[in-house]
Short mmCIF file of C-alpha atoms in Angstrom, two decimals:
data_model
loop_
_atom_site.label_atom_id
_atom_site.label_comp_id
_atom_site.label_asym_id
_atom_site.label_seq_id
_atom_site.Cartn_x
_atom_site.Cartn_y
_atom_site.Cartn_z
CA UNK L 1 0.42 25.23 4.87
CA UNK L 2 -3.31 25.39 5.61
CA UNK L 3 -5.73 22.66 4.55
CA UNK L 4 -7.03 24.58 1.52
CA UNK L 5 -3.47 25.17 0.38
CA UNK L 6 -2.64 21.50 0.74
CA UNK L 7 -5.73 20.51 -1.23
CA UNK L 8 -4.77 22.94 -3.98
CA UNK L 9 -1.23 21.63 -4.24
CA UNK L 10 -2.32 18.00 -4.23
CA UNK L 11 -5.01 18.71 -6.80
CA UNK L 12 -2.48 20.36 -9.11
CA UNK L 13 -0.15 17.38 -8.81
CA UNK L 14 -2.98 14.99 -9.63
CA UNK L 15 -3.69 16.91 -12.83
CA UNK L 16 0.00 16.93 -13.74
CA UNK L 17 0.52 13.25 -12.78
CA UNK L 18 3.32 14.21 -10.44
CA UNK L 19 5.69 11.45 -9.43
CA UNK L 20 4.33 8.85 -11.83
CA UNK L 21 5.34 6.66 -14.77
CA UNK L 22 8.88 6.03 -13.53
CA UNK L 23 8.43 2.44 -12.36
CA UNK L 24 7.83 -0.34 -14.86
CA UNK L 25 5.85 -3.41 -13.87
CA UNK L 26 8.01 -6.22 -12.53
CA UNK L 27 5.74 -8.77 -14.18
CA UNK L 28 5.91 -9.83 -17.83
CA UNK L 29 2.63 -11.64 -18.30
CA UNK L 30 2.02 -14.11 -21.13
CA UNK L 31 -0.65 -13.37 -23.70
CA UNK L 32 -1.21 -12.00 -27.18
CA UNK L 33 -0.92 -8.31 -27.96
CA UNK L 34 -4.16 -6.35 -27.89
CA UNK L 35 -6.05 -6.55 -31.14
CA UNK L 36 -7.36 -3.51 -32.98
CA UNK L 37 -10.89 -4.54 -32.01
CA UNK L 38 -9.95 -4.68 -28.32
CA UNK L 39 -8.33 -1.25 -28.51
CA UNK L 40 -11.44 0.23 -30.16
CA UNK L 41 -13.68 -1.31 -27.49
CA UNK L 42 -11.43 0.07 -24.76
CA UNK L 43 -11.50 3.54 -26.25
CA UNK L 44 -15.28 3.49 -26.47
CA UNK L 45 -15.66 2.25 -22.92
CA UNK L 46 -13.24 4.86 -21.65
CA UNK L 47 -15.35 7.64 -23.15
CA UNK L 48 -18.83 6.28 -22.46
CA UNK L 49 -18.67 4.46 -19.12
CA UNK L 50 -18.69 6.20 -15.76
CA UNK L 51 -15.85 5.21 -13.41
CA UNK L 52 -16.61 7.26 -10.31
CA UNK L 53 -14.86 4.94 -7.79
CA UNK L 54 -11.65 5.06 -9.84
CA UNK L 55 -11.78 8.84 -10.07
CA UNK L 56 -11.72 8.95 -6.28
CA UNK L 57 -8.30 7.26 -6.15
CA UNK L 58 -6.69 10.64 -5.61
CA UNK L 59 -3.83 9.92 -3.18
CA UNK L 60 -0.60 8.17 -4.20
CA UNK L 61 1.71 6.56 -1.64
CA UNK L 62 4.78 4.41 -2.19
CA UNK L 63 6.10 2.03 0.44
CA UNK L 64 7.19 -1.51 1.22
CA UNK L 65 5.66 -4.70 2.65
CA UNK L 66 6.78 -8.18 3.67
CA UNK L 67 4.93 -11.45 4.04
CA UNK L 68 3.61 -11.98 7.54
CA UNK L 69 5.89 -14.73 8.85
CA UNK L 70 8.56 -14.28 6.16
CA UNK L 71 10.46 -11.01 6.30
CA UNK L 72 12.76 -12.11 3.46
CA UNK L 73 9.80 -11.82 1.09
CA UNK L 74 9.84 -8.05 0.51
CA UNK L 75 8.42 -5.86 -2.23
CA UNK L 76 7.59 -2.26 -3.13
CA UNK L 77 3.92 -1.33 -3.41
CA UNK L 78 2.41 1.66 -5.21
CA UNK L 79 -0.76 2.64 -3.34
CA UNK L 80 -3.59 4.55 -5.04
CA UNK L 81 -6.00 5.54 -2.30
CA UNK L 82 -9.38 7.05 -1.50
CA UNK L 83 -10.23 8.60 1.85
CA UNK L 84 -13.73 7.35 2.66
CA UNK L 85 -13.80 9.70 5.66
CA UNK L 86 -11.35 11.07 8.23
CA UNK L 87 -10.94 7.65 9.83
CA UNK L 88 -10.98 5.21 6.90
CA UNK L 89 -8.90 5.00 3.70
CA UNK L 90 -8.88 2.27 1.07
CA UNK L 91 -6.07 1.64 -1.42
CA UNK L 92 -5.52 -0.41 -4.56
CA UNK L 93 -1.88 -1.43 -4.86
CA UNK L 94 0.19 -1.95 -8.00
CA UNK L 95 3.70 -3.20 -8.76
CA UNK L 96 4.47 -0.06 -10.76
CA UNK L 97 3.05 3.30 -11.81
CA UNK L 98 2.95 2.95 -15.58
CA UNK L 99 0.14 1.90 -17.91
CA UNK L 100 1.06 -1.80 -17.65
CA UNK L 101 1.21 -1.90 -13.83
CA UNK L 102 -0.28 -5.04 -12.28
CA UNK L 103 -2.72 -4.96 -9.36
CA UNK L 104 -0.98 -6.71 -6.47
CA UNK L 105 -3.44 -6.24 -3.63
CA UNK L 106 -5.38 -3.90 -1.37
CA UNK L 107 -4.80 -2.04 1.86
CA UNK L 108 -7.33 -0.66 4.32
CA UNK L 109 -6.10 2.11 6.61
CA UNK L 110 -7.87 3.16 9.80
CA UNK L 111 -7.29 5.85 12.38
CA UNK L 112 -6.12 4.98 15.87
CA UNK L 113 -9.65 5.70 17.08
CA UNK L 114 -11.15 3.02 14.83
CA UNK L 115 -8.31 0.59 15.43
CA UNK L 116 -9.02 0.68 19.17
CA UNK L 117 -12.57 -0.55 18.48
CA UNK L 118 -11.32 -3.78 16.88
CA UNK L 119 -11.20 -7.03 18.87
CA UNK L 120 -7.71 -8.21 19.75
CA UNK L 121 -7.82 -11.16 17.35
CA UNK L 122 -8.56 -8.77 14.49
CA UNK L 123 -5.85 -6.29 15.49
CA UNK L 124 -3.25 -9.01 14.98
CA UNK L 125 -3.87 -8.80 11.22
CA UNK L 126 -2.90 -5.12 11.13
CA UNK L 127 0.38 -3.19 11.24
CA UNK L 128 1.33 0.27 12.43
CA UNK L 129 2.59 3.05 10.14
CA UNK L 130 4.67 5.03 12.64
CA UNK L 131 8.06 3.64 11.63
CA UNK L 132 7.27 3.76 7.90
CA UNK L 133 6.54 7.47 8.26
CA UNK L 134 9.37 8.39 10.61
CA UNK L 135 12.02 6.43 8.68
CA UNK L 136 11.21 7.98 5.32
CA UNK L 137 10.33 4.60 3.81
CA UNK L 138 6.81 5.80 3.02
CA UNK L 139 6.55 8.67 0.53
CA UNK L 140 3.83 10.55 -1.32
CA UNK L 141 5.47 11.02 -4.73
CA UNK L 142 5.20 14.30 -6.57
CA UNK L 143 3.89 16.68 -3.93
CA UNK L 144 6.04 19.34 -2.20
CA UNK L 145 7.79 18.42 1.03
CA UNK L 146 5.58 20.70 3.11
CA UNK L 147 2.42 19.04 1.79
CA UNK L 148 3.89 15.58 2.21
CA UNK L 149 4.86 16.43 5.79
CA UNK L 150 1.28 17.38 6.65
CA UNK L 151 0.00 14.18 5.06
CA UNK L 152 2.51 12.10 7.03
CA UNK L 153 1.36 13.79 10.25
CA UNK L 154 -2.03 12.23 9.57
CA UNK L 155 -0.72 8.80 8.57
CA UNK L 156 1.79 8.30 11.41
CA UNK L 157 -0.86 7.19 13.92
CA UNK L 158 -2.84 4.99 11.53
CA UNK L 159 -2.94 1.22 11.08
CA UNK L 160 -3.09 -0.82 7.89
CA UNK L 161 -4.45 -4.22 6.87
CA UNK L 162 -2.79 -5.48 3.68
CA UNK L 163 -3.60 -8.48 1.51
CA UNK L 164 -1.52 -9.22 -1.58
CA UNK L 165 -3.23 -11.20 -4.33
CA UNK L 166 -0.23 -11.21 -6.71
CA UNK L 167 3.20 -12.04 -5.28
CA UNK L 168 5.26 -9.91 -7.61
CA UNK L 169 8.55 -10.75 -5.93
CA UNK L 170 8.35 -14.31 -7.26
CA UNK L 171 5.38 -14.82 -9.61
CA UNK L 172 6.56 -12.92 -12.66
CA UNK L 173 4.00 -14.24 -15.13
CA UNK L 174 0.57 -14.67 -13.55
CA UNK L 175 -0.92 -14.38 -10.04
CA UNK L 176 -0.26 -17.75 -8.43
CA UNK L 177 -1.07 -19.36 -5.12
CA UNK L 178 -3.30 -17.90 -2.44
CA UNK L 179 -3.53 -14.30 -1.16
CA UNK L 180 -1.15 -13.41 1.65
CA UNK L 181 -1.37 -11.10 4.65
CA UNK L 182 1.42 -8.54 4.61
CA UNK L 183 3.10 -6.45 7.29
CA UNK L 184 5.05 -3.19 7.48
CA UNK L 185 8.57 -2.67 8.79
CA UNK L 186 9.05 -1.43 12.33
CA UNK L 187 12.82 -1.03 12.82
CA UNK L 188 16.00 -0.06 11.00
CA UNK L 189 17.79 -2.91 9.27
CA UNK L 190 14.68 -4.87 8.31
CA UNK L 191 14.08 -3.51 4.78
CA UNK L 192 16.53 -4.63 2.09
CA UNK L 193 18.65 -1.48 1.47
CA UNK L 194 18.81 -2.28 -2.25
CA UNK L 195 15.03 -2.02 -2.53
CA UNK L 196 15.06 1.34 -0.77
CA UNK L 197 17.99 2.69 -2.81
CA UNK L 198 16.35 1.65 -6.08
CA UNK L 199 13.08 3.32 -5.13
CA UNK L 200 14.83 6.51 -4.02
CA UNK L 201 16.78 6.69 -7.28
CA UNK L 202 13.64 6.37 -9.40
CA UNK L 203 11.76 9.07 -7.50
CA UNK L 204 14.84 11.24 -6.97
CA UNK L 205 14.35 11.32 -3.20
CA UNK L 206 16.42 10.27 -0.20
CA UNK L 207 14.78 8.39 2.64
CA UNK L 208 17.46 9.72 5.01
CA UNK L 209 16.42 13.29 4.18
CA UNK L 210 12.76 12.39 4.62
CA UNK L 211 13.63 11.01 8.04
CA UNK L 212 15.25 14.31 9.03
CA UNK L 213 12.33 16.34 7.68
CA UNK L 214 9.89 14.29 9.78
CA UNK L 215 11.90 14.38 13.00
CA UNK L 216 9.36 16.78 14.52
CA UNK L 217 6.41 14.43 13.95
CA UNK L 218 5.53 12.86 17.33
CA UNK L 219 5.75 9.08 17.58
CA UNK L 220 2.38 7.74 18.77
CA UNK L 221 2.23 5.01 21.40
CA UNK L 222 1.55 1.64 19.79
CA UNK L 223 -1.94 0.31 20.41
CA UNK L 224 -1.74 -3.29 21.74
CA UNK L 225 -2.38 -5.97 19.14
CA UNK L 226 -0.75 -4.40 16.09
CA UNK L 227 2.48 -5.84 14.64
CA UNK L 228 1.65 -9.13 16.37
CA UNK L 229 4.44 -10.88 14.44
CA UNK L 230 6.91 -9.13 16.75
CA UNK L 231 5.48 -11.23 19.60
CA UNK L 232 5.60 -14.40 17.52
CA UNK L 233 1.89 -14.30 16.65
CA UNK L 234 1.86 -14.90 12.91
CA UNK L 235 -1.45 -15.26 11.13
CA UNK L 236 -1.48 -16.22 7.46
CA UNK L 237 -4.02 -17.39 4.89
CA UNK L 238 -3.85 -21.00 3.75
CA UNK L 239 -5.82 -23.48 1.67
CA UNK L 240 -7.67 -26.19 3.57
CA UNK L 241 -9.61 -29.21 2.35
CA UNK L 242 -12.96 -29.59 4.02
CA UNK L 243 -15.96 -31.82 3.22
CA UNK L 244 -18.60 -30.14 1.13
CA UNK L 245 -21.55 -30.60 3.47
CA UNK L 246 -23.90 -28.99 1.01
CA UNK L 247 -23.22 -31.73 -1.52
CA UNK L 248 -24.40 -34.35 0.99
CA UNK L 249 -27.48 -32.48 2.17
CA UNK L 250 -30.83 -34.15 1.47
#
């Protein structure tokens, strides 16, 4: 499929909301039901306010992450992404794909070319996408296999930096604690098979078939620094207590 054909297919799926609204939010947040006044205000804002950045979220990916330093903490993430240019993509991630989905974090995706420009200390915050693509764990719901294959050819050599602000595997009411750096899986046997089977059932896909379909996609050589957790280099965000020097300034 040529690029124009791919764009046409993807555009049609966007209009038809392909592959969406089959995953309810994991979180049941406290709070009163929306009032009539709130609903009226929302309707007015929806019609009158421009939301150009949101309109550019035109690529949908579904995959899995784990806490850097804690592989047992795993969760599915629905990525809604914008390609800034050929080398940079930004994504807002949700815990579902319905109207009540909760924002769980962000991911920045860069090409291998840009990743190589990063200092080594920065690279250690990023993970590779090669295994996610080749294994079939990462999917682009709703588009034909041929279009998804071409998209995965582009993603396979990229690197992602993920920060989760809502830990939906454990905080089922409100976002608690501090943001966490996440990583992607790199080998068979790491992802909980129940998570994968549940996702496949909802989207009516089979990761094993995706793996076979992508067998012809070359595996890029890993750029040093990525997936640093595999070498025991785990970096994670934490809260620290430091003196407020500004408060003591004269």
